[in-house]
Short mmCIF file of C-alpha atoms and ligand atoms in Angstrom, two decimals:
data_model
loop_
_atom_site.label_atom_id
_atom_site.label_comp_id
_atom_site.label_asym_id
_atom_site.label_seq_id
_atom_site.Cartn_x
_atom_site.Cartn_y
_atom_site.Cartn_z
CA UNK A 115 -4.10 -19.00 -16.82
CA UNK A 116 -6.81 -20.83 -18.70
CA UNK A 117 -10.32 -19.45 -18.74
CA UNK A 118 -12.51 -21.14 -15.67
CA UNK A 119 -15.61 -20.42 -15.98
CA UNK A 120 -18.43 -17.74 -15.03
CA UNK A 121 -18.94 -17.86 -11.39
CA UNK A 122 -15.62 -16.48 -10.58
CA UNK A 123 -16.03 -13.56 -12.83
CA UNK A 124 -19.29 -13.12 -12.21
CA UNK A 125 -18.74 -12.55 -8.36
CA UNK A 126 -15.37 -10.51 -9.13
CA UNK A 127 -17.74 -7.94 -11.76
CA UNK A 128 -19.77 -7.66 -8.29
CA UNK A 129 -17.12 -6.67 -6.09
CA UNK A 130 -15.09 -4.17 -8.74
CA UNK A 131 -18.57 -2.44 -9.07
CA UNK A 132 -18.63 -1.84 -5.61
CA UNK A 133 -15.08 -0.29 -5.42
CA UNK A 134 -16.22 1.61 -8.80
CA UNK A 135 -18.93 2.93 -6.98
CA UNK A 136 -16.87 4.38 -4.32
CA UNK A 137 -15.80 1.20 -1.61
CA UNK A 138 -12.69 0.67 -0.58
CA UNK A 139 -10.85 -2.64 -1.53
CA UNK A 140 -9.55 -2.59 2.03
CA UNK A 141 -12.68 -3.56 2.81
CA UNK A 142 -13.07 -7.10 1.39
CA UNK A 143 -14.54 -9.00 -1.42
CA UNK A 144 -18.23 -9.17 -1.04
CA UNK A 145 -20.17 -12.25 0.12
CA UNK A 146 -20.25 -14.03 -3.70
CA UNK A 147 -16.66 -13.95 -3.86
CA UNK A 148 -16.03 -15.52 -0.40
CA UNK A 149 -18.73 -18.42 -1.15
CA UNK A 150 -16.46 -19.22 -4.51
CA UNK A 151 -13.99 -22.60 -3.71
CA UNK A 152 -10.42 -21.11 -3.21
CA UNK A 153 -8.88 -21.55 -6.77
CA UNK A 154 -12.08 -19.32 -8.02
CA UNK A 155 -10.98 -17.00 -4.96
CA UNK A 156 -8.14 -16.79 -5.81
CA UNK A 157 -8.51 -15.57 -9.85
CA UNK A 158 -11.78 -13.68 -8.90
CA UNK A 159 -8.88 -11.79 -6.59
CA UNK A 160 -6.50 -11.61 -9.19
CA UNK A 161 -8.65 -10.25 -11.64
CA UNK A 162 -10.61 -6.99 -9.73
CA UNK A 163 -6.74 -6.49 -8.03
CA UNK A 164 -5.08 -6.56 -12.17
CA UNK A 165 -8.14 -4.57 -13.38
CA UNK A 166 -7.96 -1.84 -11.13
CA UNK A 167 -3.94 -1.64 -11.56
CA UNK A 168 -4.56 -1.14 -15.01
CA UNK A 169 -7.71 0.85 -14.55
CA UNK A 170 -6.74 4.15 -16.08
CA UNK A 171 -5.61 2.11 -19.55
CA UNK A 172 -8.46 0.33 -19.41
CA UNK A 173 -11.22 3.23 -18.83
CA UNK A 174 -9.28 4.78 -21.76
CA UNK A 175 -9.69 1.70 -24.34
CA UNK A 176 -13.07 0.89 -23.17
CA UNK A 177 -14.29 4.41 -24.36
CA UNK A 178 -12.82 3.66 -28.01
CA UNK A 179 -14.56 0.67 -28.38
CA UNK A 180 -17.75 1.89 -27.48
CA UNK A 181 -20.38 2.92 -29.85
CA UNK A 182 -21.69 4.98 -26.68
CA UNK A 183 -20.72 5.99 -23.22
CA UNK A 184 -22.37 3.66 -21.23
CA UNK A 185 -24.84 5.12 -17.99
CA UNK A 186 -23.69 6.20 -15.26
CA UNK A 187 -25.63 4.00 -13.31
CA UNK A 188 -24.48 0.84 -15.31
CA UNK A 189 -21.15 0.15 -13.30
CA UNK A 190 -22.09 -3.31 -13.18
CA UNK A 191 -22.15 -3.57 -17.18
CA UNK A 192 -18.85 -0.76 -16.50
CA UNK A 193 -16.92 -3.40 -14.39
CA UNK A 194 -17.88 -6.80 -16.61
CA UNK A 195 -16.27 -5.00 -19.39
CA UNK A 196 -13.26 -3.61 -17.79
CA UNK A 197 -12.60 -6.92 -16.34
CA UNK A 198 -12.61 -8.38 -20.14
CA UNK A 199 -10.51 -5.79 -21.37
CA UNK A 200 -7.60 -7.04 -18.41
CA UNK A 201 -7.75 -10.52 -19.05
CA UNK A 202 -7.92 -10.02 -22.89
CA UNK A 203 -4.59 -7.30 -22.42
CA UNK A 204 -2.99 -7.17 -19.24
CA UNK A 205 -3.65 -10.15 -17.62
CA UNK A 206 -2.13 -12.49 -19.52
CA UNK A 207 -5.23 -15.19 -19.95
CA UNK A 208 -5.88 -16.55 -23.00
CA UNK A 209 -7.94 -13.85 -24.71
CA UNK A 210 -10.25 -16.03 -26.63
CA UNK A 211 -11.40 -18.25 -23.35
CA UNK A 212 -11.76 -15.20 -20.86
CA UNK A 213 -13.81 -13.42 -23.88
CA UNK A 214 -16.06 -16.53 -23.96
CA UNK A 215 -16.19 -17.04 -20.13
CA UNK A 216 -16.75 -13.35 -19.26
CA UNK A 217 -19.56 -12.98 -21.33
CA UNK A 218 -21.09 -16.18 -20.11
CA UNK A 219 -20.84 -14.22 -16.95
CA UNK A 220 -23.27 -11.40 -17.89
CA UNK A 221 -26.55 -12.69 -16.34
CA UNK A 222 -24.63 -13.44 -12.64
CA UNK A 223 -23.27 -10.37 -12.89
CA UNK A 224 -26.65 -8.16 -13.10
CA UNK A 225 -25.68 -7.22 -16.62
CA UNK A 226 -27.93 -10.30 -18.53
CA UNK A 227 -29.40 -7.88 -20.80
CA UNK A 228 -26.10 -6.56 -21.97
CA UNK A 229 -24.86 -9.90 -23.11
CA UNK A 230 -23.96 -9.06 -27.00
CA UNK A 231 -22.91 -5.70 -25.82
CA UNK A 232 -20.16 -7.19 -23.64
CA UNK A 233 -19.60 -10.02 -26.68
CA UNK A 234 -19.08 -7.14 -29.34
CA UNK A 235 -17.27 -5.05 -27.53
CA UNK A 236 -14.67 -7.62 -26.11
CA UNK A 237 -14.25 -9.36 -29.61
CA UNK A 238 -13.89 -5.58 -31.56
CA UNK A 239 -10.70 -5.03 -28.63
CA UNK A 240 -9.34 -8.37 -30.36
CA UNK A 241 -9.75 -7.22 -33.28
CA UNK A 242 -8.31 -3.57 -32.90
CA UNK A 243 -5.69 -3.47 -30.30
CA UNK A 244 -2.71 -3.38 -32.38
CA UNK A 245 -4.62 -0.18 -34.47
CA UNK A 246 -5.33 1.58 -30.87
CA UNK A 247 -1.39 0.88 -29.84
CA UNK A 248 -0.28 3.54 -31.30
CA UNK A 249 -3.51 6.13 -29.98
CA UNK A 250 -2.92 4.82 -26.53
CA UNK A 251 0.85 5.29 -26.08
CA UNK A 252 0.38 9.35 -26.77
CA UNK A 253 -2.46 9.61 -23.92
CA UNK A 254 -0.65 9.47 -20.35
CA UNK A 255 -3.23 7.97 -18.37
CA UNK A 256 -3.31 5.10 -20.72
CA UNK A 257 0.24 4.87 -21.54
CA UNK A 258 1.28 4.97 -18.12
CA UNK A 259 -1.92 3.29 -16.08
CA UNK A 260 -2.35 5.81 -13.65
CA UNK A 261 -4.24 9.36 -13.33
CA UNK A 262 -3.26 12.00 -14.50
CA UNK A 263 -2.78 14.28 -11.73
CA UNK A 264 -0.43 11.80 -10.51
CA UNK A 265 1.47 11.10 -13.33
CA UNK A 266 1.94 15.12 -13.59
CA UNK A 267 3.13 15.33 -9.58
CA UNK A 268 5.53 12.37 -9.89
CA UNK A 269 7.31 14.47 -13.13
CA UNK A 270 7.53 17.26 -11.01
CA UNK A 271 8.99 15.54 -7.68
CA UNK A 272 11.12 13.23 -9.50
CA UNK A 273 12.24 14.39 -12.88
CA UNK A 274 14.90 11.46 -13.50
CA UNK A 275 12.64 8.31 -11.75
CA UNK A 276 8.77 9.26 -12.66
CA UNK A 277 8.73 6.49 -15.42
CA UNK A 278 10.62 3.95 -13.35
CA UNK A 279 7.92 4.98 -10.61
CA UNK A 280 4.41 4.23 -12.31
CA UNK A 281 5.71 1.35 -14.36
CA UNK A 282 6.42 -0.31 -10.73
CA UNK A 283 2.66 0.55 -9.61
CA UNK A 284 1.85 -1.52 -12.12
CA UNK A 285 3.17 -4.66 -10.98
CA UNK A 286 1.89 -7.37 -9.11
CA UNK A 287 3.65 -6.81 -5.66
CA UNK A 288 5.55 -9.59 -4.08
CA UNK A 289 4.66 -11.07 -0.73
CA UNK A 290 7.08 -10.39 1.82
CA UNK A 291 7.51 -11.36 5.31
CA UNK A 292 9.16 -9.55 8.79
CA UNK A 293 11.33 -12.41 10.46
CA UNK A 294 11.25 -12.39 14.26
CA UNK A 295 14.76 -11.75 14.37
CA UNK A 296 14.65 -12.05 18.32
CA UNK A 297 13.19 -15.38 17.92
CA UNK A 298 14.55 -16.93 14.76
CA UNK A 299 17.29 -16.00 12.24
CA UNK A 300 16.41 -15.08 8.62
CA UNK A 301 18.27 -17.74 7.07
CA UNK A 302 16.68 -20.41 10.21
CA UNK A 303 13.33 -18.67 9.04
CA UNK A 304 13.52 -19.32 4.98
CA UNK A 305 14.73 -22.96 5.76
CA UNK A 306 11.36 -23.32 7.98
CA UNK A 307 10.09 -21.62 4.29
CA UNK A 308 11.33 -24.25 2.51
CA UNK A 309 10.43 -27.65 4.57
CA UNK A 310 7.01 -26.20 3.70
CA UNK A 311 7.74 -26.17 0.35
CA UNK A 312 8.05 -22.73 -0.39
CA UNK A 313 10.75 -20.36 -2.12
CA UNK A 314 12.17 -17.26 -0.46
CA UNK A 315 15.08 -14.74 -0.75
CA UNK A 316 16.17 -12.44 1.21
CA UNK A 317 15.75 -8.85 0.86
CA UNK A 318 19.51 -7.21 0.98
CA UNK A 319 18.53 -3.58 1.90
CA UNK A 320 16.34 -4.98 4.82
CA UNK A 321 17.96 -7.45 7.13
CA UNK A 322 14.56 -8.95 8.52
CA UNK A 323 12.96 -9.32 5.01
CA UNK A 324 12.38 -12.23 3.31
CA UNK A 325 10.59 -12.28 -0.03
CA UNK A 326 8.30 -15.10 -1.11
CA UNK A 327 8.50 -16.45 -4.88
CA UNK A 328 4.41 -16.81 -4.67
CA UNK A 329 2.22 -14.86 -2.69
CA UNK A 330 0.39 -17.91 -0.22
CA UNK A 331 -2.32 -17.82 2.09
CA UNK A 332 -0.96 -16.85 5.40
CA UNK A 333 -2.27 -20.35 6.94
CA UNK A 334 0.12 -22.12 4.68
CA UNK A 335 3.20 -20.27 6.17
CA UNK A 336 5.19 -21.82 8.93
CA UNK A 337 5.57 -19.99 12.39
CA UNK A 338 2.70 -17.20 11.10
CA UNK A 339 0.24 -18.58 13.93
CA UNK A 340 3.09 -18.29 16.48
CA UNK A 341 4.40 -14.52 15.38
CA UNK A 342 7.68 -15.84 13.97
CA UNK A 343 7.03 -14.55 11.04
CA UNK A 344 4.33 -11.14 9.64
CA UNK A 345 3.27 -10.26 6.44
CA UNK A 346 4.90 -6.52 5.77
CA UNK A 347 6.76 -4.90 2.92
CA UNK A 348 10.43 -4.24 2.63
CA UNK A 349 10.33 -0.60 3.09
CA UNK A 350 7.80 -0.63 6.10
CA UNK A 351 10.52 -2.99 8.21
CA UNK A 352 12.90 -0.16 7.41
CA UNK A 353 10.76 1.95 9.79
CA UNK A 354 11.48 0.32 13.35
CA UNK A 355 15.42 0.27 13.25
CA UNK A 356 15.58 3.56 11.95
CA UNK A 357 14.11 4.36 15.55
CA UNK A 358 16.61 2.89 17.28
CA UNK A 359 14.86 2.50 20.41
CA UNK A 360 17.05 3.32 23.92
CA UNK A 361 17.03 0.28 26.47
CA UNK A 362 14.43 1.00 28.73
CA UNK A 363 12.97 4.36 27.12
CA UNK A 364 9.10 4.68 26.31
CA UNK A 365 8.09 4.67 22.39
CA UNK A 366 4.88 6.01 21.09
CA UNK A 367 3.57 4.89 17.88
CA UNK A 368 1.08 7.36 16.92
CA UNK A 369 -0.67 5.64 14.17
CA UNK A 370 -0.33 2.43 15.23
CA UNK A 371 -3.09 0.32 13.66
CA UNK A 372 -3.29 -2.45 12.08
CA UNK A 373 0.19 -2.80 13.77
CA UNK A 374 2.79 -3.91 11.58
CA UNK A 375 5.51 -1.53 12.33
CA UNK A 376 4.26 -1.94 16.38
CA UNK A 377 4.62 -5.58 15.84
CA UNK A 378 8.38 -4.61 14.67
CA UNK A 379 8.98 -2.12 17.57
CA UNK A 380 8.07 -4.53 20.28
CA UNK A 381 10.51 -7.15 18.72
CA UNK A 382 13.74 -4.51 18.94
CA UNK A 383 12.71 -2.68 22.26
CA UNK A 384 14.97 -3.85 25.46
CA UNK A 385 14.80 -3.94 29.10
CA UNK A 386 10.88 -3.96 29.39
CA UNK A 387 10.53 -0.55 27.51
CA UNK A 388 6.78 0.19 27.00
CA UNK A 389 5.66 0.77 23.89
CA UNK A 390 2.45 2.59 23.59
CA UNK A 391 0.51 2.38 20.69
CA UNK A 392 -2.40 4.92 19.73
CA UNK A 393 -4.82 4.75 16.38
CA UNK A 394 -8.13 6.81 16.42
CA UNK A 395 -10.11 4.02 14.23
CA UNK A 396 -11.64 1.71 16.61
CA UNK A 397 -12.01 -0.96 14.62
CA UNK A 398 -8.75 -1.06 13.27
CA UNK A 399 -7.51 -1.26 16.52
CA UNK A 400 -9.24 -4.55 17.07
CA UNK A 401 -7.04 -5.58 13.90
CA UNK A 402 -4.20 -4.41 16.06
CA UNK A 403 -5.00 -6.34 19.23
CA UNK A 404 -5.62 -9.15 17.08
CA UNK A 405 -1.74 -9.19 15.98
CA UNK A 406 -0.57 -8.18 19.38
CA UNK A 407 -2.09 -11.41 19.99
CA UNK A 408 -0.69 -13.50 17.64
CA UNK A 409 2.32 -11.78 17.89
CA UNK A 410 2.16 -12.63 21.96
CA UNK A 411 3.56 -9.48 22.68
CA UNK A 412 2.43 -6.51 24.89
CA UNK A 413 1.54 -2.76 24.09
CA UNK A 414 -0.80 -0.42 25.64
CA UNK A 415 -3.56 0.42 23.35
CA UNK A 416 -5.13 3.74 23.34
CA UNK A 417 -8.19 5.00 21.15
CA UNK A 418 -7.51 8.67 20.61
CA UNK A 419 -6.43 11.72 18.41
CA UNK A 420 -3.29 12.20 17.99
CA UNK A 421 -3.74 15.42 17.19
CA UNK A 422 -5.52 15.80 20.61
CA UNK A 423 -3.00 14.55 23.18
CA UNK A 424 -4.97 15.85 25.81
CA UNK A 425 -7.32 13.43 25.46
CA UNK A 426 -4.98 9.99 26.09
CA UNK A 427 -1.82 10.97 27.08
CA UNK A 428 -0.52 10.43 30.78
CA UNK A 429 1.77 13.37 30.81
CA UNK A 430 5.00 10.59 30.65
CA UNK A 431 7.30 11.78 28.51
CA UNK A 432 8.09 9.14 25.20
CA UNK A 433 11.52 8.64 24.26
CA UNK A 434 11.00 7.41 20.83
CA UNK A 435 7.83 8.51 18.72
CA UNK A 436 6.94 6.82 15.61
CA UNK A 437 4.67 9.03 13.28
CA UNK A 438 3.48 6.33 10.51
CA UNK A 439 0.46 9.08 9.41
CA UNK A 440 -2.02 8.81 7.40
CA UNK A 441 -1.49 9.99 3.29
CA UNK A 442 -1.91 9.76 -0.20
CA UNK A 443 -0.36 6.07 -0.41
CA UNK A 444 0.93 6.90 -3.27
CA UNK A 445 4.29 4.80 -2.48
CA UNK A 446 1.95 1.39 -2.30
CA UNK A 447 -0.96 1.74 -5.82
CA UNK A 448 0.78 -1.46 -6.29
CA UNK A 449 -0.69 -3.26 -3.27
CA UNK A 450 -3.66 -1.10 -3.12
CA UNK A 451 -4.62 -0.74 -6.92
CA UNK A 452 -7.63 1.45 -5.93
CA UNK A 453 -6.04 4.32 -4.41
CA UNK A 454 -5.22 5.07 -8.48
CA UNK A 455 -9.32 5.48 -8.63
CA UNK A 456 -10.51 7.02 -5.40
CA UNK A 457 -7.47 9.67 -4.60
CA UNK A 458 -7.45 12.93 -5.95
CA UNK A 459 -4.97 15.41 -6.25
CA UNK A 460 -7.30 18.14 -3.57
CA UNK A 461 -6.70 15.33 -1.01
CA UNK A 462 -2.59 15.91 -0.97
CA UNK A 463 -3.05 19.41 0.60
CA UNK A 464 -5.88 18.30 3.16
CA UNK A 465 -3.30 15.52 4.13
CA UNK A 466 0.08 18.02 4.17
CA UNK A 467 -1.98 19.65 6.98
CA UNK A 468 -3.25 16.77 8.95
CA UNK A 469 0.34 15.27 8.89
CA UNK A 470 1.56 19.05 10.31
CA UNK A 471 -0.71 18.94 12.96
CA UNK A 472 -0.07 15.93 14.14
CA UNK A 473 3.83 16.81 14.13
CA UNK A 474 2.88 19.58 15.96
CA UNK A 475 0.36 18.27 18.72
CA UNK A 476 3.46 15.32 19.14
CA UNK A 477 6.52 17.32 19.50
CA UNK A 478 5.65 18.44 22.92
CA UNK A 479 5.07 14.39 24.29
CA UNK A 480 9.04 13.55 23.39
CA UNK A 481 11.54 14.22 25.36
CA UNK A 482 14.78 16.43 25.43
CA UNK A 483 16.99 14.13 23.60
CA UNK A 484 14.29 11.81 22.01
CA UNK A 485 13.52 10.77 18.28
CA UNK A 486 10.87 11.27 16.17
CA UNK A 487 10.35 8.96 12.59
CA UNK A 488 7.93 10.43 10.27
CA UNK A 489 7.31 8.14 8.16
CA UNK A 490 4.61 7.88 4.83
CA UNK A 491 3.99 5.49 1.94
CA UNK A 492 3.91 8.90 -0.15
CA UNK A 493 6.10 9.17 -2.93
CA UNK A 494 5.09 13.40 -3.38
CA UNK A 495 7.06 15.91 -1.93
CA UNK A 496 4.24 17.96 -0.05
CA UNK A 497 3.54 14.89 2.23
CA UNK A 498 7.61 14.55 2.72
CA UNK A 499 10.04 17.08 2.64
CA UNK A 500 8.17 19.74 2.60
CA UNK A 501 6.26 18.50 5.75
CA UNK A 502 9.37 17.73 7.74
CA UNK A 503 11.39 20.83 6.24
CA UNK A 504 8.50 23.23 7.24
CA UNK A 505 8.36 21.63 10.55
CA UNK A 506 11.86 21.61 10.79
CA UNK A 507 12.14 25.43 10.15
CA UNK A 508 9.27 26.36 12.79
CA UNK A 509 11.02 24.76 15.93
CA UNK A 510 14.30 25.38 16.91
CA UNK A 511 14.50 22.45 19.24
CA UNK A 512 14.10 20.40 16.11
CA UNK A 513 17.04 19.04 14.22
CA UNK A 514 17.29 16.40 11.46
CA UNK A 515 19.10 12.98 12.30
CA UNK A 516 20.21 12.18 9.31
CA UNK A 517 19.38 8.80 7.49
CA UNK A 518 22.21 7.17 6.33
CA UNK A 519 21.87 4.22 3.97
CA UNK A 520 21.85 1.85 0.91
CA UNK A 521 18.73 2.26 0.36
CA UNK A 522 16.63 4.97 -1.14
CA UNK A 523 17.68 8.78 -2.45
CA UNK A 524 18.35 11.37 0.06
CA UNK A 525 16.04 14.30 0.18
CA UNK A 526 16.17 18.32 1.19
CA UNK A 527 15.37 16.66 4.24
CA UNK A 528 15.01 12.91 5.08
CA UNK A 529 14.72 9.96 2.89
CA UNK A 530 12.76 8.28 0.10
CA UNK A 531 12.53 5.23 -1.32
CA UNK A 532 10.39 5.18 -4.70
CA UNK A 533 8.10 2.38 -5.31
CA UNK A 534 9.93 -1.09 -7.25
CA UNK A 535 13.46 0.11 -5.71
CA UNK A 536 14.12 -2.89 -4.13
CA UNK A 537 11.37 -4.56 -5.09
CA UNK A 538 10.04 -2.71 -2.34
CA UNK A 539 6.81 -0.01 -1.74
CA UNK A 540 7.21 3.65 -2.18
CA UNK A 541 8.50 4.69 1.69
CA UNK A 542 9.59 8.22 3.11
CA UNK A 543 11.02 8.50 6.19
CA UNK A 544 12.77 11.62 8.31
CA UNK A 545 14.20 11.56 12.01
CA UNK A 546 13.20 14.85 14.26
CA UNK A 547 15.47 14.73 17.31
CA UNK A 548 14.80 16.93 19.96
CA UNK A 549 17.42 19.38 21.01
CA UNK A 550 18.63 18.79 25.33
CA UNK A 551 19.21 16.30 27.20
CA UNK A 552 22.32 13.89 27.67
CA UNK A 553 23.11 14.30 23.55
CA UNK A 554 21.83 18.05 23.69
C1 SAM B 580 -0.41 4.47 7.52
S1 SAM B 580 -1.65 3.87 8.58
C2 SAM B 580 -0.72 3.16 9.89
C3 SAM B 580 -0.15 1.81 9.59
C4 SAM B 580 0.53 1.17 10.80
N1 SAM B 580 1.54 2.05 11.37
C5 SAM B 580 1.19 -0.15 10.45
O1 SAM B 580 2.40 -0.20 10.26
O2 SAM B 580 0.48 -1.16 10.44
C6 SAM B 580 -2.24 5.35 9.30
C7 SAM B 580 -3.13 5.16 10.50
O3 SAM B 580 -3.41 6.44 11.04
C8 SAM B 580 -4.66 6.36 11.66
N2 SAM B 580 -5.12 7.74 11.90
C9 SAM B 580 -5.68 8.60 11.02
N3 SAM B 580 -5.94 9.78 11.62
C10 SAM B 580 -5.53 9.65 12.90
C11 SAM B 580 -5.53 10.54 14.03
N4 SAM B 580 -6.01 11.79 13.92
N5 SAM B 580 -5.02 10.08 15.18
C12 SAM B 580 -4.54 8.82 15.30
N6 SAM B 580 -4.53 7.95 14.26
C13 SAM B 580 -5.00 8.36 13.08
C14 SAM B 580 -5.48 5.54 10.72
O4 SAM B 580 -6.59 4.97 11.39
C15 SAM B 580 -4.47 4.50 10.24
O5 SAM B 580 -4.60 3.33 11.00
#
């Protein structure tokens, strides 16, 4: 990609020294990255997105080229440099063009002052990044682009895949797309693809997936406006089927929002089945309405706990739960690159428990007979297994449904699909049933 200019960087240095200061990418670009035209979008997006990928690698080289640690305070100066350092490695841009245009960017970045620091620096990485290869491949973080205390948990969960693992979280993800299988056929849905000039293939473990050659904006996508087709992983359409949802029964989805995988349930459930959906973030359950909308399909939408059932449930028995909870996201650095600088390995434990309580305060809403899917975009073994196993061992009305399938490896209990398998995110997924009723 050649070298466009300032502005673009400029605004991108902005918005990574937000997220280095502790915002969440989730959260949006800031207001100088949305004024940019949409080609400077666009790379201003690509580069904070390919920085922060590679973030650990390039923290690491960024302290051997400098004389000095910079400030603390100086994240602005911090994030021009890092974003140098990608498009000069990583990135792929010609290294002599982004060194020229990312130091032009200095003064619109708030760094002005530290214009021939960001010029020596950048041109001393030219310079010495064959001498540093060999420094960089013995430190883990740098080798492998990701922190350390994950590296170190992914050895110990998967022994024979950890490698295979973090070199997929380094990768841009594709963009893949749910087909409306009740409204359109896959193969009827990529030809739509292709009138509008774009090129798909479908995803073999995942029979309503359909991958896109290019990411697009979602305005340039036939049948998006009319919920035909939904921006969603691979892995994450695994969820709904594995549900199977009974003609007629009730489903919860616990952690519903932004809706994706309700979006999914409402296109397999039969016979006017309800499907209740429940999130306890308020505004993310305006992103979910919003898709209900587009979607033009029904749920009932509940702000609540769902560790506090008390406080939104009727007392009707569901039929189908779907536990999507909250986690590490280990399974998905690859879409959301700064999860690799803001998680830390005290979170997994504080999350093991929140997931166990919510199995927990749910298990008494399903009925005799009834399915539960826990699902997480975890790829560690204390969110997974041992979250389902534990649960598994404390209720006797609780037995696994197995999960059998192409896809992913089979675990002490449940099912996991590492991150890049497929081409898809890092998904696990176990099925509770309930002990009674007709198959009791
Ligand atoms: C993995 S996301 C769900 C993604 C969603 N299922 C989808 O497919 O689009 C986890 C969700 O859990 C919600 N959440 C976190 N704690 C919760 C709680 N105690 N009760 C209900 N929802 C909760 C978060 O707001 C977040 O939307």
């Amino acid at each position: 990609m050649a070298a466009r200019g300032a502005a673009p960087r400029a605004a991108a240095a902005r918005w990574l020294a937000g997220v280095l200061e502790g915002r969440s990418l989730a959260a949006g670009p800031p207001r100088a990255v949305e004024a940019l035209a949409p080609a400077d979008r666009a790379l201003a997006q690509e580069l904070v997105y390919g920085t922060l990928r590679f973030l650990p690698r390039l923290e690491w080289r960024l302290g051997r080229l400098l004389e000095r640690p910079l400030a603390r305070r100086a994240t602005a100066l911090r994030a021009l440099l890092l974003l140098g350092l990608y498009q000069a490695g990583e990135g792929g841009f010609p290294a002599h063009a982004a060194v020229h245009a990312t130091v032009a960017a200095a003064a619109g970045a708030g760094a002005a002052r530290a214009r021939g620091l960001v010029n020596a620096v950048l041109r001393r990485w030219l310079r010495e990044r064959g001498a540093l290869a060999a420094a960089e491949a013995e430190v883990p973080e740098a080798r492998w682009a990701h922190p350390a205390w994950l590296i170190e948990a992914l050895r110990r969960d998967w022994p024979q895949r950890w490698q295979a693992a973090l070199e997929a979280g380094n990768r841009r993800p594709p963009m893949t797309l749910r087909v409306a299988l009740d409204r359109i056929g896959r193969e009827e849905a990529r030809a739509l693809l292709a009138e509008a000039g774009l090129t798909s293939r479908p995803v073999p473990e995942v029979p309503s997936a359909v991958a896109l050659a290019e990411p697009v904006p979602v305005e340039r996508l036939p049948g998006f406006a009319e919920g035909l087709l939904s921006v969603q992983d691979a892995a994450a359409q695994l969820a709904a089927p594995l549900l199977e949802p009974p003609p007629g029964g009730r489903v919860l989805d616990a952690c519903a929002a932004p809706g994706g995988k309700t979006g999914h349930l409402l296109e397999l459930v039969r016979d006017g089945a309800e499907v209740v959906a429940l999130d306890s973030d308020a505004r993310r359950i305006e992103r979910l309405r919003a898709t209900l909308a587009r979607l033009r399909r029904e749920a009932t939408v509940l702000t609540g706990d769902a560790r506090a059932p008390a406080g939104w449930w009727d007392g009707r028995p569901f039929a189908r739960i779907l536990l999507d909870a909250p986690c590490s996201g280990t399974g998905v650095v690859r879409r959301q690159p700064d999860i690799k600088l803001h998680r830390r390995a005290a979170d997994v434990p504080a999350l093991a428990r929140t997931q166990a309580a919510m199995l927990e305060a749910l298990w008494p809403l399903l009925e005799p007979g009834g399915m539960l899917l826990y699902v997480t975009c975890s790829l560690l073994r204390a969110e997974n297994e041992a979250v389902a196993g534990a649960f598994l061992a404390a209720h006797a009305d609780a037995e696994e449904a197995p999960i059998e399938a192409a896809w992913g490896h089979a675990c002490r209990v449940g099912r996991q699909v590492l991150t890049g398998e497929g081409d898809m995110d890092g998904f696990y997924f176990a099925r509770l049933r309930k002990r009674g009723g007709a198959r009791g």
